[in-house]
Amino acid sequence: MENLSNIGTIKDILLRHGFSFSKALGQNFLVNPSVCPKIAEMGNAREGFGIIEIGTGIGVLTHELAKRAEKVVAVEIDSRLIPILEETLAEHKNVKVINADIMKTDLLKIIEEEFEGLEVAVCANLPYYITSPIIMLLLEKRLPIKSITVMVQKEAADRFCAELGTREAGAVTVAVRYFSTPKMLFKVSRGSFMPPPNVDSCVIRLDINETTPVGVEDEEFFFKVARGAFAQRRKTLLNSLSAFLGISKDIVLDAVKKSGLSETVRPEELKMEDFINVSKNLKIFLQG
Ligand code: SAM
């Protein structure tokens, strides 16, 4: 259906289907016609690509993805949207909608079964209440994907795209930088959504790196250390890590010093190499 991001068309569809927005599911639908084509074009929706979309709403972005990519598999949790999508996406034979929770979906199976011979990318206007868990899920599973292009709240975008060693960095920044190269693409004002959220948004793209940094032997422990470092971000690395991991300060201090860091260093001052060294040294102390 053309004109899907026209506000009159959207209101008509929603009214006919008796649909009401669920705040709990992060349902802020895009009504600015210029945004979805840009996400699709900058998000690798093109020949030779299969796209996974997370959260379709009434299918505004799905429609733009389907026009450009070979195939789209869209995962939407809200079963009330399924009959709406059957109407709005009727013209696209290359779209498969799966009514499921993305957090419980086997994405590797989807990639293997649905996208044979294609490169794969993820594109979405994410539900804001689970932005970080979704990004972590996509990254940590090491899915064979090229890129993740998502709209998120501006504050989350700043954190995802931050450089390590700056005030904007957090545990999720460590994971993003470990697996990918992030890029801020463009801002989207709150007025582009129905209903409008309380904050502005940004579209970002994470280009998945072919290799991960060297020196990490136990990834699970490495990410635990990253989470622990930022668990109490106002405190020193030493205090935050020792409280989060339940390890004595003496042991953590030894690992911090052996990593060439000061006792008073704060988590936002650490670079990737520092996180790698601290987790490696901490593991050695714990084992020894
Ligand atoms: N793509 C649409 C658009 O841009 O207008 C909708 C975006 S809206 C911000 C987020 C969508 O994600 C909603 O349709 C919501 O129902 C869906 N959603 C929320 N939680 C989900 C989950 N755990 N798994 C899959 N979809 C989810």
Short mmCIF file of C-alpha atoms and ligand atoms in Angstrom, two decimals:
data_model
loop_
_atom_site.label_atom_id
_atom_site.label_comp_id
_atom_site.label_asym_id
_atom_site.label_seq_id
_atom_site.Cartn_x
_atom_site.Cartn_y
_atom_site.Cartn_z
CA MET A 1 0.00 0.00 0.00
CA GLU A 2 1.51 3.35 -1.05
CA ASN A 3 1.18 6.40 1.20
CA LEU A 4 1.61 4.30 4.30
CA SER A 5 3.26 7.07 6.23
CA ASN A 6 0.49 9.52 5.39
CA ILE A 7 -1.15 10.41 8.67
CA GLY A 8 -4.68 10.23 7.21
CA THR A 9 -4.05 6.75 5.79
CA ILE A 10 -2.61 5.54 9.10
CA LYS A 11 -5.51 6.91 11.13
CA ASP A 12 -7.98 5.28 8.74
CA ILE A 13 -6.26 1.87 8.97
CA LEU A 14 -5.97 1.99 12.75
CA LEU A 15 -9.59 3.08 13.15
CA ARG A 16 -10.94 0.37 10.82
CA HIS A 17 -9.03 -2.29 12.77
CA GLY A 18 -9.92 -0.82 16.17
CA PHE A 19 -6.21 -0.59 17.03
CA SER A 20 -5.00 1.32 20.09
CA PHE A 21 -1.32 2.01 20.79
CA SER A 22 0.46 0.02 23.48
CA LYS A 23 2.91 2.16 25.44
CA ALA A 24 4.35 -0.96 27.07
CA LEU A 25 5.37 -2.30 23.65
CA GLY A 26 7.05 0.98 22.66
CA GLN A 27 4.56 1.65 19.88
CA ASN A 28 5.49 4.99 18.36
CA PHE A 29 4.84 4.65 14.64
CA LEU A 30 6.67 6.71 12.02
CA VAL A 31 4.50 9.22 10.18
CA ASN A 32 7.23 11.27 8.51
CA PRO A 33 7.39 10.03 4.88
CA SER A 34 11.04 10.97 4.38
CA VAL A 35 12.47 8.78 7.18
CA CYS A 36 11.81 5.17 6.09
CA PRO A 37 13.28 5.46 2.56
CA LYS A 38 16.46 6.88 4.15
CA ILE A 39 16.70 4.05 6.72
CA ALA A 40 16.19 1.48 3.94
CA GLU A 41 18.77 3.04 1.64
CA MET A 42 21.41 3.58 4.32
CA GLY A 43 20.67 0.17 5.88
CA ASN A 44 21.74 -2.07 2.98
CA ALA A 45 18.22 -2.80 1.68
CA ARG A 46 19.28 -3.55 -1.88
CA GLU A 47 19.86 -6.26 -4.45
CA GLY A 48 21.61 -9.31 -3.01
CA PHE A 49 20.43 -8.55 0.53
CA GLY A 50 17.89 -10.14 2.86
CA ILE A 51 16.64 -7.90 5.65
CA ILE A 52 15.49 -8.77 9.17
CA GLU A 53 13.13 -6.15 10.54
CA ILE A 54 12.26 -5.94 14.26
CA GLY A 55 8.85 -4.47 15.11
CA THR A 56 6.81 -3.64 12.01
CA GLY A 57 4.05 -1.44 13.39
CA ILE A 58 1.70 -1.12 10.44
CA GLY A 59 4.54 -1.77 8.00
CA VAL A 60 5.80 1.68 6.94
CA LEU A 61 9.46 0.68 7.05
CA THR A 62 8.74 -2.90 5.92
CA HIS A 63 7.22 -1.48 2.73
CA GLU A 64 10.36 0.54 1.90
CA LEU A 65 12.63 -2.41 2.72
CA ALA A 66 10.59 -4.79 0.53
CA LYS A 67 10.78 -2.40 -2.43
CA ARG A 68 14.58 -2.48 -2.34
CA ALA A 69 15.81 -5.78 -0.85
CA GLU A 70 15.43 -9.32 -2.20
CA LYS A 71 13.51 -10.50 0.86
CA VAL A 72 12.32 -9.20 4.23
CA VAL A 73 11.59 -11.26 7.33
CA ALA A 74 9.86 -9.08 9.93
CA VAL A 75 9.34 -10.09 13.55
CA GLU A 76 6.43 -8.38 15.33
CA ILE A 77 5.24 -9.27 18.84
CA ASP A 78 1.77 -7.69 18.71
CA SER A 79 -0.73 -10.13 17.15
CA ARG A 80 -3.25 -7.28 16.68
CA LEU A 81 -0.98 -5.92 13.94
CA ILE A 82 -0.97 -9.12 11.86
CA PRO A 83 -4.32 -8.56 10.07
CA ILE A 84 -3.30 -4.94 9.46
CA LEU A 85 -0.02 -6.05 7.88
CA GLU A 86 -1.86 -8.54 5.66
CA GLU A 87 -3.63 -5.51 4.22
CA THR A 88 -0.79 -2.98 4.10
CA LEU A 89 1.87 -5.35 2.75
CA ALA A 90 -0.40 -7.35 0.41
CA GLU A 91 1.50 -6.27 -2.72
CA HIS A 92 4.87 -7.56 -1.45
CA LYS A 93 5.45 -11.22 -2.16
CA ASN A 94 8.97 -11.03 -0.70
CA VAL A 95 7.88 -10.30 2.88
CA LYS A 96 7.38 -12.84 5.65
CA VAL A 97 5.93 -11.61 8.93
CA ILE A 98 6.58 -13.69 12.04
CA ASN A 99 4.39 -13.00 15.06
CA ALA A 100 6.92 -13.45 17.88
CA ASP A 101 9.04 -11.80 20.54
CA ILE A 102 12.41 -10.95 19.01
CA MET A 103 14.13 -11.91 22.27
CA LYS A 104 12.81 -15.46 21.89
CA THR A 105 13.36 -15.80 18.14
CA ASP A 106 16.04 -18.07 16.67
CA LEU A 107 17.57 -15.58 14.26
CA LEU A 108 20.31 -17.92 13.08
CA LYS A 109 17.66 -20.40 11.96
CA ILE A 110 15.81 -17.63 10.11
CA ILE A 111 19.01 -16.56 8.38
CA GLU A 112 19.85 -20.12 7.32
CA GLU A 113 16.33 -21.00 6.18
CA GLU A 114 15.17 -17.74 4.61
CA PHE A 115 18.23 -15.98 3.24
CA GLU A 116 20.24 -18.66 1.44
CA GLY A 117 22.75 -17.08 -0.93
CA LEU A 118 22.00 -13.56 0.32
CA GLU A 119 23.90 -11.12 2.49
CA VAL A 120 21.88 -10.19 5.57
CA ALA A 121 21.28 -6.89 7.36
CA VAL A 122 19.03 -5.79 10.21
CA CYS A 123 16.89 -2.65 9.91
CA ALA A 124 14.42 -1.39 12.50
CA ASN A 125 12.75 1.42 14.34
CA LEU A 126 13.33 -0.27 17.69
CA PRO A 127 10.88 -0.42 20.60
CA TYR A 128 12.72 1.84 23.05
CA TYR A 129 12.03 -0.19 26.19
CA ILE A 130 14.38 -2.98 25.05
CA THR A 131 16.86 -1.21 22.79
CA SER A 132 20.03 -2.36 24.54
CA PRO A 133 18.95 -5.99 25.08
CA ILE A 134 18.10 -6.26 21.36
CA ILE A 135 21.43 -4.77 20.28
CA MET A 136 23.30 -7.05 22.68
CA LEU A 137 21.37 -10.07 21.41
CA LEU A 138 22.21 -9.26 17.79
CA LEU A 139 25.89 -8.68 18.55
CA GLU A 140 26.67 -11.43 21.04
CA LYS A 141 25.11 -14.19 18.96
CA ARG A 142 27.73 -13.45 16.28
CA LEU A 143 25.07 -13.70 13.59
CA PRO A 144 26.34 -13.69 10.01
CA ILE A 145 25.08 -10.16 9.31
CA LYS A 146 26.67 -7.16 7.61
CA SER A 147 25.05 -4.31 9.49
CA ILE A 148 22.46 -3.25 12.04
CA THR A 149 20.68 -0.01 11.15
CA VAL A 150 18.31 1.15 13.85
CA MET A 151 16.40 4.12 15.11
CA VAL A 152 16.88 4.58 18.84
CA GLN A 153 16.45 7.37 21.37
CA LYS A 154 19.08 10.09 20.96
CA GLU A 155 20.58 9.33 24.38
CA ALA A 156 20.97 5.63 23.52
CA ALA A 157 22.48 6.56 20.13
CA ASP A 158 25.08 8.71 21.90
CA ARG A 159 26.03 5.77 24.10
CA PHE A 160 26.13 3.22 21.25
CA CYS A 161 28.29 5.48 19.10
CA ALA A 162 30.54 6.82 21.87
CA GLU A 163 34.29 6.38 21.82
CA LEU A 164 35.68 4.38 24.73
CA GLY A 165 37.55 6.66 27.10
CA THR A 166 34.85 9.35 27.01
CA ARG A 167 32.03 10.31 29.39
CA GLU A 168 29.35 8.99 27.02
CA ALA A 169 30.75 5.44 27.12
CA GLY A 170 28.98 2.61 28.98
CA ALA A 171 29.04 -1.19 29.10
CA VAL A 172 27.04 -1.37 25.86
CA THR A 173 29.69 0.82 24.17
CA VAL A 174 32.29 -1.85 24.96
CA ALA A 175 30.13 -4.50 23.26
CA VAL A 176 29.34 -2.27 20.27
CA ARG A 177 33.02 -1.40 19.74
CA TYR A 178 34.09 -5.01 20.28
CA PHE A 179 31.88 -6.34 17.48
CA SER A 180 31.29 -3.40 15.16
CA THR A 181 32.07 0.07 13.88
CA PRO A 182 29.21 2.41 14.83
CA LYS A 183 28.09 5.44 12.86
CA MET A 184 25.56 8.15 13.67
CA LEU A 185 23.46 8.62 10.50
CA PHE A 186 20.76 11.25 11.11
CA LYS A 187 18.42 12.73 13.71
CA VAL A 188 14.65 12.31 13.73
CA SER A 189 12.47 14.73 15.67
CA ARG A 190 9.77 13.51 18.05
CA GLY A 191 7.12 15.04 15.78
CA SER A 192 7.86 12.34 13.18
CA PHE A 193 6.00 9.74 15.28
CA MET A 194 2.45 8.92 16.26
CA PRO A 195 2.06 9.21 19.19
CA PRO A 196 5.12 11.48 19.66
CA PRO A 197 7.62 10.20 22.27
CA ASN A 198 9.12 12.52 24.90
CA VAL A 199 12.55 12.57 23.29
CA ASP A 200 14.17 12.91 19.88
CA SER A 201 15.66 9.93 18.07
CA CYS A 202 18.64 9.08 15.90
CA VAL A 203 19.27 6.49 13.24
CA ILE A 204 22.60 4.71 13.69
CA ARG A 205 24.34 1.95 11.77
CA LEU A 206 26.65 -0.66 13.26
CA ASP A 207 28.85 -2.20 10.57
CA ILE A 208 29.85 -5.62 11.86
CA ASN A 209 33.62 -6.08 11.98
CA GLU A 210 35.13 -9.15 10.37
CA THR A 211 37.33 -9.80 13.39
CA THR A 212 37.11 -9.03 17.10
CA PRO A 213 39.95 -7.53 19.20
CA VAL A 214 42.74 -9.95 20.09
CA GLY A 215 43.53 -10.95 23.66
CA VAL A 216 40.07 -11.93 24.94
CA GLU A 217 40.14 -15.56 25.99
CA ASP A 218 36.87 -15.67 27.92
CA GLU A 219 34.30 -13.40 26.24
CA GLU A 220 31.63 -14.00 28.86
CA PHE A 221 33.96 -12.88 31.65
CA PHE A 222 35.20 -9.94 29.56
CA PHE A 223 31.64 -8.60 29.15
CA LYS A 224 30.91 -9.25 32.82
CA VAL A 225 33.92 -7.10 33.71
CA ALA A 226 32.67 -4.38 31.34
CA ARG A 227 29.22 -4.47 33.00
CA GLY A 228 30.82 -4.45 36.44
CA ALA A 229 33.07 -1.51 35.57
CA PHE A 230 30.07 0.67 34.70
CA ALA A 231 27.68 -0.74 37.32
CA GLN A 232 28.34 2.26 39.55
CA ARG A 233 29.71 4.73 37.06
CA ARG A 234 30.30 7.53 39.57
CA LYS A 235 32.67 5.32 41.54
CA THR A 236 36.21 4.29 40.69
CA LEU A 237 36.77 1.20 38.55
CA LEU A 238 38.18 -0.49 41.63
CA ASN A 239 35.09 0.07 43.81
CA SER A 240 32.54 -0.61 41.09
CA LEU A 241 34.20 -3.84 39.94
CA SER A 242 34.81 -5.19 43.42
CA ALA A 243 31.17 -4.58 44.46
CA PHE A 244 29.69 -5.99 41.23
CA LEU A 245 31.84 -9.10 41.07
CA GLY A 246 31.86 -9.69 44.85
CA ILE A 247 35.67 -9.91 44.82
CA SER A 248 37.90 -8.35 47.48
CA LYS A 249 39.36 -4.94 46.70
CA ASP A 250 42.91 -6.24 47.11
CA ILE A 251 42.50 -8.70 44.26
CA VAL A 252 40.85 -6.12 41.99
CA LEU A 253 43.55 -3.57 42.88
CA ASP A 254 46.30 -6.02 41.89
CA ALA A 255 44.62 -6.60 38.52
CA VAL A 256 44.07 -2.86 37.97
CA LYS A 257 47.72 -2.06 38.77
CA LYS A 258 49.05 -4.93 36.69
CA SER A 259 47.04 -3.47 33.77
CA GLY A 260 48.98 -0.24 34.11
CA LEU A 261 46.02 1.71 35.51
CA SER A 262 45.78 3.92 38.58
CA GLU A 263 43.86 3.01 41.70
CA THR A 264 41.57 6.00 41.14
CA VAL A 265 40.82 5.45 37.45
CA ARG A 266 37.14 5.77 36.47
CA PRO A 267 35.41 3.39 34.04
CA GLU A 268 34.83 6.10 31.43
CA GLU A 269 38.60 6.60 31.13
CA LEU A 270 39.24 3.03 29.93
CA LYS A 271 40.00 2.08 26.33
CA MET A 272 39.29 -1.33 24.77
CA GLU A 273 42.83 -2.48 25.53
CA ASP A 274 42.35 -1.59 29.23
CA PHE A 275 39.15 -3.64 29.50
CA ILE A 276 40.96 -6.56 27.87
CA ASN A 277 43.94 -6.28 30.25
CA VAL A 278 41.85 -5.86 33.39
CA SER A 279 39.67 -8.87 32.60
CA LYS A 280 42.72 -10.98 31.71
CA ASN A 281 44.61 -10.03 34.89
CA LEU A 282 41.56 -10.44 37.08
CA LYS A 283 41.03 -13.92 35.71
CA ILE A 284 44.66 -14.83 36.40
CA PHE A 285 44.35 -13.62 40.03
CA LEU A 286 41.08 -15.45 40.49
CA GLN A 287 42.49 -18.69 39.14
CA GLY A 288 45.81 -18.41 40.97
N1 SAM B 1 8.46 -0.05 12.40
C1 SAM B 1 7.27 0.65 12.84
C2 SAM B 1 7.37 2.12 12.52
O1 SAM B 1 8.51 2.59 12.32
O2 SAM B 1 6.35 2.80 12.48
C3 SAM B 1 7.00 0.44 14.33
C4 SAM B 1 8.09 0.86 15.27
S1 SAM B 1 7.60 0.88 16.98
C5 SAM B 1 8.79 2.02 17.62
C6 SAM B 1 8.20 -0.64 17.63
C7 SAM B 1 7.48 -1.90 17.19
O3 SAM B 1 8.11 -3.02 17.84
C8 SAM B 1 6.01 -1.98 17.56
O4 SAM B 1 5.28 -2.40 16.44
C9 SAM B 1 5.94 -3.05 18.68
O5 SAM B 1 4.73 -3.75 18.73
C10 SAM B 1 7.12 -3.94 18.30
N2 SAM B 1 7.71 -4.69 19.42
C11 SAM B 1 7.80 -4.33 20.72
N3 SAM B 1 8.45 -5.26 21.44
C12 SAM B 1 8.79 -6.26 20.58
C13 SAM B 1 9.46 -7.51 20.72
N4 SAM B 1 9.92 -7.90 21.91
N5 SAM B 1 9.62 -8.30 19.64
C14 SAM B 1 9.16 -7.90 18.42
N6 SAM B 1 8.51 -6.73 18.22
C15 SAM B 1 8.33 -5.91 19.28
#
